[in-house]
Coordinates of C-alpha atoms in Angstrom, one line a residue:
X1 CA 9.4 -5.8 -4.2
X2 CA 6.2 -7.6 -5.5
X3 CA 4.3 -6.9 -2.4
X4 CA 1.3 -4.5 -2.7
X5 CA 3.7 -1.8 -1.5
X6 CA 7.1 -3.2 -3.1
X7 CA 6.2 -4.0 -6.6
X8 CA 3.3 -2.5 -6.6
X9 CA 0.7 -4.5 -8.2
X10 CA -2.6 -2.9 -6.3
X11 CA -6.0 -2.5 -8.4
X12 CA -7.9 0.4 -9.8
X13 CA -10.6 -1.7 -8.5
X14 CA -13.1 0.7 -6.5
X15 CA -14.3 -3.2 -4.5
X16 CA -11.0 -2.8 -3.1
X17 CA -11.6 0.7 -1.3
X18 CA -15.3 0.2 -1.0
X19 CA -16.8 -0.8 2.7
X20 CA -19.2 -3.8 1.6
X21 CA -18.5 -7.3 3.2
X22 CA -18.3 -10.5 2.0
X23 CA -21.1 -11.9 0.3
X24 CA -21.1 -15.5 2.7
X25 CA -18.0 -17.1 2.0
X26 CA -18.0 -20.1 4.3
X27 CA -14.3 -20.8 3.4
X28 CA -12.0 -17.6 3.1
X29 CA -8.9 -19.6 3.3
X30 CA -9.7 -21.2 0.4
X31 CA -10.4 -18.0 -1.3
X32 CA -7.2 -16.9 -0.2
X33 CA -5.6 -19.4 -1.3
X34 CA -6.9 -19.3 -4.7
X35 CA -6.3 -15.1 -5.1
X36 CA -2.6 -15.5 -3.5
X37 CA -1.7 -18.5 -6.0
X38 CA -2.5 -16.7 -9.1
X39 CA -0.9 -13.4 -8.3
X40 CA 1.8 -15.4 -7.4
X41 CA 1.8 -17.0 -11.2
X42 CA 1.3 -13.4 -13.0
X43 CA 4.2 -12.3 -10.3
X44 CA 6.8 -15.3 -11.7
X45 CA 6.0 -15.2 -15.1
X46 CA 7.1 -11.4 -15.0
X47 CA 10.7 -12.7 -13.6
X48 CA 11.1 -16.5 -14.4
X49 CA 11.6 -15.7 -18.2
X50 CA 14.8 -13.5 -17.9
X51 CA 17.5 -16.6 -16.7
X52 CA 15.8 -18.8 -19.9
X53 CA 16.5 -16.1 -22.6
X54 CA 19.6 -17.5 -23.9
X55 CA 18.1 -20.7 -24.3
X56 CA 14.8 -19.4 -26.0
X57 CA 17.1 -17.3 -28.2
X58 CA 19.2 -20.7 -29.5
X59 CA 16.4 -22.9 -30.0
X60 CA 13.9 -20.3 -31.4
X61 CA 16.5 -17.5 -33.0
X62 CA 15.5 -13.9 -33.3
X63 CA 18.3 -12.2 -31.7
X64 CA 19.0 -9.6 -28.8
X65 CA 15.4 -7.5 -30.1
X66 CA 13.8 -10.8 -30.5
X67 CA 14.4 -11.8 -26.8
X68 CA 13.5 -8.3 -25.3
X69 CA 9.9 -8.6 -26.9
X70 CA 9.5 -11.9 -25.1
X71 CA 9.7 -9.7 -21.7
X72 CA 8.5 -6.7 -22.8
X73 CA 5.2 -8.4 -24.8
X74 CA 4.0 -9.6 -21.6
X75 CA 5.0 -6.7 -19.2
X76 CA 3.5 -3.8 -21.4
X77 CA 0.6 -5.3 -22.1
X78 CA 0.1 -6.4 -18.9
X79 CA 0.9 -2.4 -17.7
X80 CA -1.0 -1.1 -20.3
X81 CA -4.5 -3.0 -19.7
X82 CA -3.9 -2.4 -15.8
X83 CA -5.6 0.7 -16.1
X84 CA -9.0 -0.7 -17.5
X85 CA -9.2 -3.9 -16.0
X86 CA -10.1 -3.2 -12.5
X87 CA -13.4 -1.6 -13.8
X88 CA -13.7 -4.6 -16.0
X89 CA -13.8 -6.7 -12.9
X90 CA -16.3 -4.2 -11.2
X91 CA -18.4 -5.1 -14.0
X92 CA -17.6 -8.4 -14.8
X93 CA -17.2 -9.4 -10.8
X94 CA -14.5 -10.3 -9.2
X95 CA -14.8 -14.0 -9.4
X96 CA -16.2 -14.2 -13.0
X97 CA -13.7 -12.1 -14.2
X98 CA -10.8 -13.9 -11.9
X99 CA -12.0 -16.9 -13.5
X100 CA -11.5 -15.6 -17.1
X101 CA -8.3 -14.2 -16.5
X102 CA -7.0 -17.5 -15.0
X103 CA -8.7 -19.5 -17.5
X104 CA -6.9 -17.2 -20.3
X105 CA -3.3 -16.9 -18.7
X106 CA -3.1 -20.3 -18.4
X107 CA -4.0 -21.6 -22.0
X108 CA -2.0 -18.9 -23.2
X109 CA 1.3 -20.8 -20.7
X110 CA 0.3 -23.6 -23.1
X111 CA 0.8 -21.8 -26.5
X112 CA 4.0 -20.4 -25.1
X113 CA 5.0 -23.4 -24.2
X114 CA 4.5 -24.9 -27.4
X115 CA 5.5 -21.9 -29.3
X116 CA 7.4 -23.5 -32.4
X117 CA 9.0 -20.2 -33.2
X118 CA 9.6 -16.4 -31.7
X119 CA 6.8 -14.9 -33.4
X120 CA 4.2 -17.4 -32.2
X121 CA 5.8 -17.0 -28.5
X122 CA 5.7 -13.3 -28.0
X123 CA 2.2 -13.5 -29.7
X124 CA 1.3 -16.0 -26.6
X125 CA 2.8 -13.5 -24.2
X126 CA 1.2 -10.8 -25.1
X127 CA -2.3 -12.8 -24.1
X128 CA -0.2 -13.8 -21.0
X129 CA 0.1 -10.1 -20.2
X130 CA -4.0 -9.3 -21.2
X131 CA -4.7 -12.1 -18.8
X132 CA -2.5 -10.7 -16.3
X133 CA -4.4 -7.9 -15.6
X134 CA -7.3 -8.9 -15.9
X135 CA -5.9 -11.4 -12.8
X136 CA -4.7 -9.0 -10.4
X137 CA -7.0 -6.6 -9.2
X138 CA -9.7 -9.3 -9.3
X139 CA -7.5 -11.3 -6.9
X140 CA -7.4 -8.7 -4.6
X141 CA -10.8 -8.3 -5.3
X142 CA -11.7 -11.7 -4.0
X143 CA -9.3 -11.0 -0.8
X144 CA -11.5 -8.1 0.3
X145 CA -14.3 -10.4 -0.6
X146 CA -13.3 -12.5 1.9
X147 CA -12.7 -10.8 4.6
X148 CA -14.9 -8.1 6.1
X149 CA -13.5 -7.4 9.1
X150 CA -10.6 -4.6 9.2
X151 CA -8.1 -6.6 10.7
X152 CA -8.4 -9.7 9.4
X153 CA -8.7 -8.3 5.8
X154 CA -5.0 -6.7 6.6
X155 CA -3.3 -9.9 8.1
X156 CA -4.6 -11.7 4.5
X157 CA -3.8 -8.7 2.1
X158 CA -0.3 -9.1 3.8
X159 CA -0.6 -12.5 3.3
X160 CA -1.3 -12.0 -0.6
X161 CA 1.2 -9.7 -0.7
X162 CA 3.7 -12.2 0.6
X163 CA 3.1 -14.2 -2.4
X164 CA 4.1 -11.8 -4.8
X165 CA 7.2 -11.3 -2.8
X166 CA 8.3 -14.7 -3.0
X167 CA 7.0 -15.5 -6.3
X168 CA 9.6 -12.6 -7.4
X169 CA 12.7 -14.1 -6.1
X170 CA 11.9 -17.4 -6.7
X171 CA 11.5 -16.8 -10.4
X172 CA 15.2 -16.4 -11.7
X173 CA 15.8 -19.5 -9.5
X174 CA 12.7 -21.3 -10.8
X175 CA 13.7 -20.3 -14.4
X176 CA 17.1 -21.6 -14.2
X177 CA 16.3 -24.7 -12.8
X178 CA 13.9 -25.7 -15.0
X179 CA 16.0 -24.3 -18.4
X180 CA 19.0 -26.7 -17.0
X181 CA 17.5 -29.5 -15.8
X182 CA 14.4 -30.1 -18.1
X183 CA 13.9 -26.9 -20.9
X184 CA 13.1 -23.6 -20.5
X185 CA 9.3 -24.5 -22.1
X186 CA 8.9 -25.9 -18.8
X187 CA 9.1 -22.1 -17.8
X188 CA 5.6 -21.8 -19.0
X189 CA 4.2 -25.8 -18.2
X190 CA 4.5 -25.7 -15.2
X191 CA 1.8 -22.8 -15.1
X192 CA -0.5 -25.8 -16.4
X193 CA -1.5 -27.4 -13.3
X194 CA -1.1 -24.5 -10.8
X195 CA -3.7 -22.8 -13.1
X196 CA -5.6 -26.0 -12.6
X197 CA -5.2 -25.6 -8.8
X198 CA -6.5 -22.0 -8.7
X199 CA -9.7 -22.6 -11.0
X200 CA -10.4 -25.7 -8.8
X201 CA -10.2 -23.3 -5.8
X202 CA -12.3 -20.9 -7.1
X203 CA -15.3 -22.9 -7.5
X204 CA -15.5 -22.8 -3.5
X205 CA -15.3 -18.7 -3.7
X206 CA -19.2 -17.4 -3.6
X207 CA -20.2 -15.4 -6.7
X208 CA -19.2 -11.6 -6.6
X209 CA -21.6 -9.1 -7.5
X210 CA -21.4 -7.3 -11.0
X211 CA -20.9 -3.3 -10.4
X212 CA -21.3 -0.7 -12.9
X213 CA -17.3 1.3 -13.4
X214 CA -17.1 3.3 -16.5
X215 CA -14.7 2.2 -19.3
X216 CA -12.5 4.5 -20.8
X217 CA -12.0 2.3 -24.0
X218 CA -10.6 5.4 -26.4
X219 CA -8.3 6.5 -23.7
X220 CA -7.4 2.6 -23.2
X221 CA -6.5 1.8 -27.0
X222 CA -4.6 4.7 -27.2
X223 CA -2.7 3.9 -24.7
X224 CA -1.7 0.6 -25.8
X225 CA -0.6 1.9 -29.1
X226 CA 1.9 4.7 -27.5
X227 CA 3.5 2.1 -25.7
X228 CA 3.7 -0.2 -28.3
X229 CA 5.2 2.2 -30.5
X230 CA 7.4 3.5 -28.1
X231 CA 9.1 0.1 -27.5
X232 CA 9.1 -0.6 -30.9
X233 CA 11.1 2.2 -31.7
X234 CA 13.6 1.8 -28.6
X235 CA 14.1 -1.9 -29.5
X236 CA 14.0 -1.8 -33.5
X237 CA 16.1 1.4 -34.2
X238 CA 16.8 1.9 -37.6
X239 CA 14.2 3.9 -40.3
X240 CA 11.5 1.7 -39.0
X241 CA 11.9 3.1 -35.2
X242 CA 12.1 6.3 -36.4
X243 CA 8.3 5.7 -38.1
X244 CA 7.5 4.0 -35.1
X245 CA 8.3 6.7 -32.5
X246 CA 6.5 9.2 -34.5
X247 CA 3.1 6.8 -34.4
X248 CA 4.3 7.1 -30.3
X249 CA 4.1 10.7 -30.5
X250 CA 1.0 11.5 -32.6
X251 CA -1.2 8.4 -30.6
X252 CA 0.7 10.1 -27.0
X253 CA -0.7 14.0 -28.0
X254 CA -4.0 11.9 -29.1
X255 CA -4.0 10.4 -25.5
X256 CA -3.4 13.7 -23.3
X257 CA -6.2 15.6 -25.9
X258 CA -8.8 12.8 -25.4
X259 CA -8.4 11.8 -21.4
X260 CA -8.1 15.4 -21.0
X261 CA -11.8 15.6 -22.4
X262 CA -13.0 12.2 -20.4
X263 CA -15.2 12.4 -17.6
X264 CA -13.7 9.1 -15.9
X265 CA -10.0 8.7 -18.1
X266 CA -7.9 5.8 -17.4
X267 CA -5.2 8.8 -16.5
X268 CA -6.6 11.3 -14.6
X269 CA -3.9 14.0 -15.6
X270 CA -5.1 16.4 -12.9
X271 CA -3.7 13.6 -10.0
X272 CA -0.2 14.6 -11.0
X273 CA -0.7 18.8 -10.0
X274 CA 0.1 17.2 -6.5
X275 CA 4.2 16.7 -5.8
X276 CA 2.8 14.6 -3.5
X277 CA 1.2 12.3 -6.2
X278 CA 4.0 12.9 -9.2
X279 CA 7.1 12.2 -6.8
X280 CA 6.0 8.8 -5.8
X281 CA 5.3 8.1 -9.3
X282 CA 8.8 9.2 -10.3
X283 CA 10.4 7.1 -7.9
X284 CA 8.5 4.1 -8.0
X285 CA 9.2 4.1 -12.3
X286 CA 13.0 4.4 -11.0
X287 CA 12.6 1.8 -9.3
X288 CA 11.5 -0.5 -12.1
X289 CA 13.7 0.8 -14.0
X290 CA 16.8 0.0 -12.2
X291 CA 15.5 -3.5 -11.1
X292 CA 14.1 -4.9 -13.5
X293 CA 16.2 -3.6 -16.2
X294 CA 19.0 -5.0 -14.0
X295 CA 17.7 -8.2 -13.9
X296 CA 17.6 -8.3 -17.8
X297 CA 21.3 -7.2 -18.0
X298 CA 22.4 -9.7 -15.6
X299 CA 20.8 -12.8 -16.7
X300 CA 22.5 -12.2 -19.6
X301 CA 26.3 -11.1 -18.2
X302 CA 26.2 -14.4 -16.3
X303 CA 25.2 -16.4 -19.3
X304 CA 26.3 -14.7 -22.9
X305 CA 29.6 -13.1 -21.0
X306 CA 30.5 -15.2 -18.4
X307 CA 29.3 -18.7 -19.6
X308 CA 27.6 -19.7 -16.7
X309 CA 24.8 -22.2 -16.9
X310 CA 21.1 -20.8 -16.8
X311 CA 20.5 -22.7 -13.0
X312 CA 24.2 -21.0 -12.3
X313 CA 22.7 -17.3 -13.3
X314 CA 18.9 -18.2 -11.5
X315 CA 21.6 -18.9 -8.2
X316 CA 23.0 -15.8 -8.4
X317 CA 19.5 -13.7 -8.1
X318 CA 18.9 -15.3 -5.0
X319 CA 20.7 -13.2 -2.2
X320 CA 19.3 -10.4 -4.0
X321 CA 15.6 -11.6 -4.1
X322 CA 15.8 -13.3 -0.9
X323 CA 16.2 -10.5 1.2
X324 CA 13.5 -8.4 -0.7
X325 CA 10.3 -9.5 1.4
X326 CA 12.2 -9.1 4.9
X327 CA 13.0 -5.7 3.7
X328 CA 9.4 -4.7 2.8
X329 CA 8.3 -5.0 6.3
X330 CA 11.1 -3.0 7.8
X331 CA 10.4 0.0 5.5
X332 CA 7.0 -0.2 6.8
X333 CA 8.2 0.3 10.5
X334 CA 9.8 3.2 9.2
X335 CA 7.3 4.7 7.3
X336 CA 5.4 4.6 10.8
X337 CA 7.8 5.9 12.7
X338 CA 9.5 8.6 10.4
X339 CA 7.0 9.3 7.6
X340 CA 7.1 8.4 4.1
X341 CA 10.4 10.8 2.8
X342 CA 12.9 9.5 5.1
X343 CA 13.2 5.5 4.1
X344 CA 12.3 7.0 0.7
X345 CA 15.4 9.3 0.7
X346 CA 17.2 5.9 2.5
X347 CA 16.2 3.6 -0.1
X348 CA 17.6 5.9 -2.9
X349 CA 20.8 6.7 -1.7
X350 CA 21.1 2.7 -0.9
X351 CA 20.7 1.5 -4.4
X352 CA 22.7 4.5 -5.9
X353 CA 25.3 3.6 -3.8
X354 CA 24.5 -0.5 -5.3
X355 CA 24.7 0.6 -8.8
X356 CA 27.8 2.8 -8.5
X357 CA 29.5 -0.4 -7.4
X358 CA 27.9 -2.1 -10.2
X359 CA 30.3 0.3 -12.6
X360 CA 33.5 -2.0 -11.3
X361 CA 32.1 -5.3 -12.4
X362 CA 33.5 -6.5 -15.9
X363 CA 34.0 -10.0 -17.8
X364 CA 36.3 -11.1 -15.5
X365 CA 34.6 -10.2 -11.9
X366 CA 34.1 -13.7 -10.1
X367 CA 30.2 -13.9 -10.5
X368 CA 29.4 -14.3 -6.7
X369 CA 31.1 -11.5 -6.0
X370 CA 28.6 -9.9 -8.3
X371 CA 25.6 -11.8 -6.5
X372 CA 26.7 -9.4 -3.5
X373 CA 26.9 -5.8 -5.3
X374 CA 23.2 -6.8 -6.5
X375 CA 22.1 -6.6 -3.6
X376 CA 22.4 -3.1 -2.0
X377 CA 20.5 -2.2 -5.1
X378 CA 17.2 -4.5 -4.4
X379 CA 17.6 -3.6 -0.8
X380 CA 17.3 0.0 -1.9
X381 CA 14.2 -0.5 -4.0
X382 CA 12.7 -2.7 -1.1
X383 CA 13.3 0.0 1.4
X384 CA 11.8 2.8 -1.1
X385 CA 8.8 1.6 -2.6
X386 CA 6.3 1.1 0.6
X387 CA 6.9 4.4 1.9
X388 CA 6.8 5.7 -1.8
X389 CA 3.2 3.8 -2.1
X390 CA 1.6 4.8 1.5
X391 CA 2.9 8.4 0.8
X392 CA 0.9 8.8 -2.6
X393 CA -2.4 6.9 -1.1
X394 CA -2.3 9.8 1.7
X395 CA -2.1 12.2 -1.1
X396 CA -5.6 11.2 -2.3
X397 CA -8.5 11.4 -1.3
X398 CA -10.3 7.7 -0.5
X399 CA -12.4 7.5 -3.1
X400 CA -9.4 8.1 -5.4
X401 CA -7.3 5.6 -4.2
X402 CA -7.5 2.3 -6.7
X403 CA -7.9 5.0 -9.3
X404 CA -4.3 6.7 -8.1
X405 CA -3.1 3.0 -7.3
X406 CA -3.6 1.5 -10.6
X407 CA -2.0 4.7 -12.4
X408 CA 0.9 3.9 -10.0
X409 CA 1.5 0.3 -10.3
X410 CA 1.0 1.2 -14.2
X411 CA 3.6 3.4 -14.4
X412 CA 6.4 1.2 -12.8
X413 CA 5.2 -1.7 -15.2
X414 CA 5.6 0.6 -17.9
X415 CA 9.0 2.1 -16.7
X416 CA 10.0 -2.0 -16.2
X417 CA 9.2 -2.7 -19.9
X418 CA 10.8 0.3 -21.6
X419 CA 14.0 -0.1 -19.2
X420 CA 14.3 -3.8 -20.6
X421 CA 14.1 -2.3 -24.5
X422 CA 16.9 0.8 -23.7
X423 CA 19.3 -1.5 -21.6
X424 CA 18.7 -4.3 -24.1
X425 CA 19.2 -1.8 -27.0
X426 CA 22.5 0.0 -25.2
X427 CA 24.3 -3.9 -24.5
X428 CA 23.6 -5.0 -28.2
X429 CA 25.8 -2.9 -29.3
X430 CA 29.0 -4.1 -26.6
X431 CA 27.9 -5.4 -23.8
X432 CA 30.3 -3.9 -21.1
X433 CA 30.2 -0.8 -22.6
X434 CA 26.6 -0.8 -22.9
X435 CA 25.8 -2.1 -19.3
X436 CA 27.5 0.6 -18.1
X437 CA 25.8 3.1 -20.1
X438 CA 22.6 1.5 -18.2
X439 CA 23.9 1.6 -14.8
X440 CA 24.8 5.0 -15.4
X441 CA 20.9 5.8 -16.7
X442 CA 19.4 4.0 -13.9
X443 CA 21.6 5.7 -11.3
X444 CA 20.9 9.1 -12.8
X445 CA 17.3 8.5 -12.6
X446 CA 17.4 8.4 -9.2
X447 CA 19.8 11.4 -8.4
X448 CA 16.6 12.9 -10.2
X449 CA 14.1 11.7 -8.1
X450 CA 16.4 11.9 -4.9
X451 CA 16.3 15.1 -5.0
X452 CA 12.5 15.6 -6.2
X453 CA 11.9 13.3 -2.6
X454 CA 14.0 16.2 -0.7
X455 CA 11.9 18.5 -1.8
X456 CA 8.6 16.8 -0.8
X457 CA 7.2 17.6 2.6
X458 CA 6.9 15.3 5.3

């Protein structure tokens, strides 16, 4: 579900729609290799951090909220920032500004790492999340760099791809393993020398030209503050979430007035006149929603609940994540052969059917019996989110496409984060009762978009 159709991490990037070739590399392998290693790093630090929660929360304190800023810090500002950054690298170039974001995201591991309290940490994520995306569209960036010709540019974009894929369901185990069997700082260390790896590798990438991409900074800031607000309020509650959801409403009606008035905004409202652009949209934040927000609720049943060990929970990911990548390429046979709305409609009605099972499991359900009713629910959201993304790139026209990709892959980043702060908020107050309130949400959510898909033509 990490793959450029399955999580859905593409660029706004216009060098990644563009036609130019590569500017000489004599080693594209290399180059590769040094664009798939750090998506794969931004991709496992988005997962690895959920199994070591319990941990971070008895060494460092903080509570429930405190631990759902330490996800949340690092996926909303990494969704927010999404929608500038691949003009920044258009600007910047893609290898100076691959080099910065590496260069950040890893120093920042270090201060996480080294994070002597909870404040300090979810500071140090947030920088993780700005470094993020500044990371990702200028790896693809360097992909299409690479690789001029049509073909082989596809086999190594899949390639990429692939690495977000497995970076995803390796996390939870990664994260466990290294919470039991070291401490879950190592979650963030070992981000040390892999960064290492991929500056090292980009010193053999040529120099990518500098592009001029307009910047939408009013529209950008805004942004940020909604969604900070917004979370705040969700995971705070109280008199102080009240003030904070109405700074998320006066900063949201600022946002639609302003990139309303924007020549180039960072949301182009008019994309989502189209059903064609807003279903896929819908669906792809349902997605997040359900798995990531899943994930959350999970790693903490298996730990707080059932008393499992941290490795114990990572395990119990794996048949769910495992299966994610082999999935990814069978709903892109389908997409070919049936169109987009069938595996779409497919993919829905699998992970509904996942989540309704979900509703059984309590305290006492041996956990990996719950390993197996995970997994209809990521091989639902593996089956719908490639046919979800090729249906809203045919939507748009080319020239529109890292634009309506970006605005995409923001949205289910967003949907991701928020899902972790309502789940998280919804549990705190009884877990059982509260995990069932957020099956319920997430399975209603796609009911909703279900039918929306139905009533999108083929």
């Amino acid at each position: 579900m990490t793959t450029e159709q399955s999580t859905g991490h593409p660029p706004r990037s216009g060098q990644l729609i563009d036609g130019e070739g590569a500017l000489g590399n004599p080693s594209p392998t290399l180059t590769l290799t040094a664009a798939l290693l750090g998506f794969a790093l931004i991709t496992l630090d988005a997962s690895v951090v959920n199994v070591a929660l319990p941990a971070m929360g008895s060494a460092l304190g903080g509570g429930l909220s405190g631990l759902q800023w330490v996800v949340d810090a690092y996926t909303l500002s990494f969704a927010a920032l999404m929608l500038s950054t691949g003009a920044f690298a258009d600007r910047a170039g893609a290898s100076r500004a691959y080099g910065i974001g590496i260069a950040l995201f890893t120093l920042a591991s270090a201060a996480c790492g080294c994070a002597p309290n909870l404040a300090t940490l979810i500071g140090a994520r947030v920088v993780q999340g700005v470094a993020a995306a500044v990371v990702l569209p200028a790896s693809l960036a360097l992909v299409r760099q690479a690789y001029p010709d049509a073909v082989r540019r596809a086999r190594a974009v899949s390639v990429w791809a692939a690495g977000g894929s497995a970076a995803i369901a390796f996390g939870p185990v990664a994260g466990g393993a290294l919470t039991s069997l070291w401490d879950w700082r190592g979650i963030f260390f070992v981000n040390l020398p892999l960064g290492a790896v991929a500056l090292a590798l980009l010193l053999r990438a040529p120099r990518s030209p500098r592009r001029p991409a307009p910047l939408d900074l009013p529209g950008q800031l805004l942004a940020v503050v909604t969604l900070t607000a917004l979370t705040f309020a969700v995971i705070e509650g109280g008199t102080t979430g009240l003030a904070a959801l109405g700074v998320a409403v006066v900063a949201g009606a600022v946002f639609v007035r302003v990139e309303n008035r924007q020549a180039h905004p960072v949301v182009p409202f008019a994309l989502f006149r189209s059903r064609a652009v807003a279903v896929p949209v819908a669906v792809g934040a349902a997605c997040s929603v359900a798995f990531f927000g899943m994930v959350f609720v999970f790693s903490l049943f298996f730990q707080r609940v059932q008393g499992h060990s941290a490795l114990y929970a990572g395990l119990m990911f794996l048949p769910m994540s495992g299966l994610i990548a082999v999935t990814n390429l069978a709903a892109g046979r389908l997409t070919a052969r049936y169109g987009a709305r069938v595996p779409m409609l497919l993919g829905q009605s699998v992970a509904v059917l996942g989540l309704a099972l979900l509703l059984y499991v309590d305290g006492g359900t041996a956990a990996p019996l719950v390993a197996v009713l995970l997994i209809p629910l990521a091989l639902g959201c593996a089956l719908t989110v490639p046919p979800l993304t090729a249906a809203m790139m045919e939507a748009v026209p080319s020239d529109r496409a890292g634009l309506a990709a970006g605005v995409l892959n923001a949205a289910r980043q967003v949907a991701g984060g928020l899902s972790v702060a309502v789940f998280g908020a919804l549990v705190n107050g009884g877990f059982e009762v509260g995990m069932r309130y957020s099956l319920v949400l997430a399975l209603g959510l796609f009911v909703v978009t279900g039918v929306l898909t139905a009533r999108v033509r083929s």
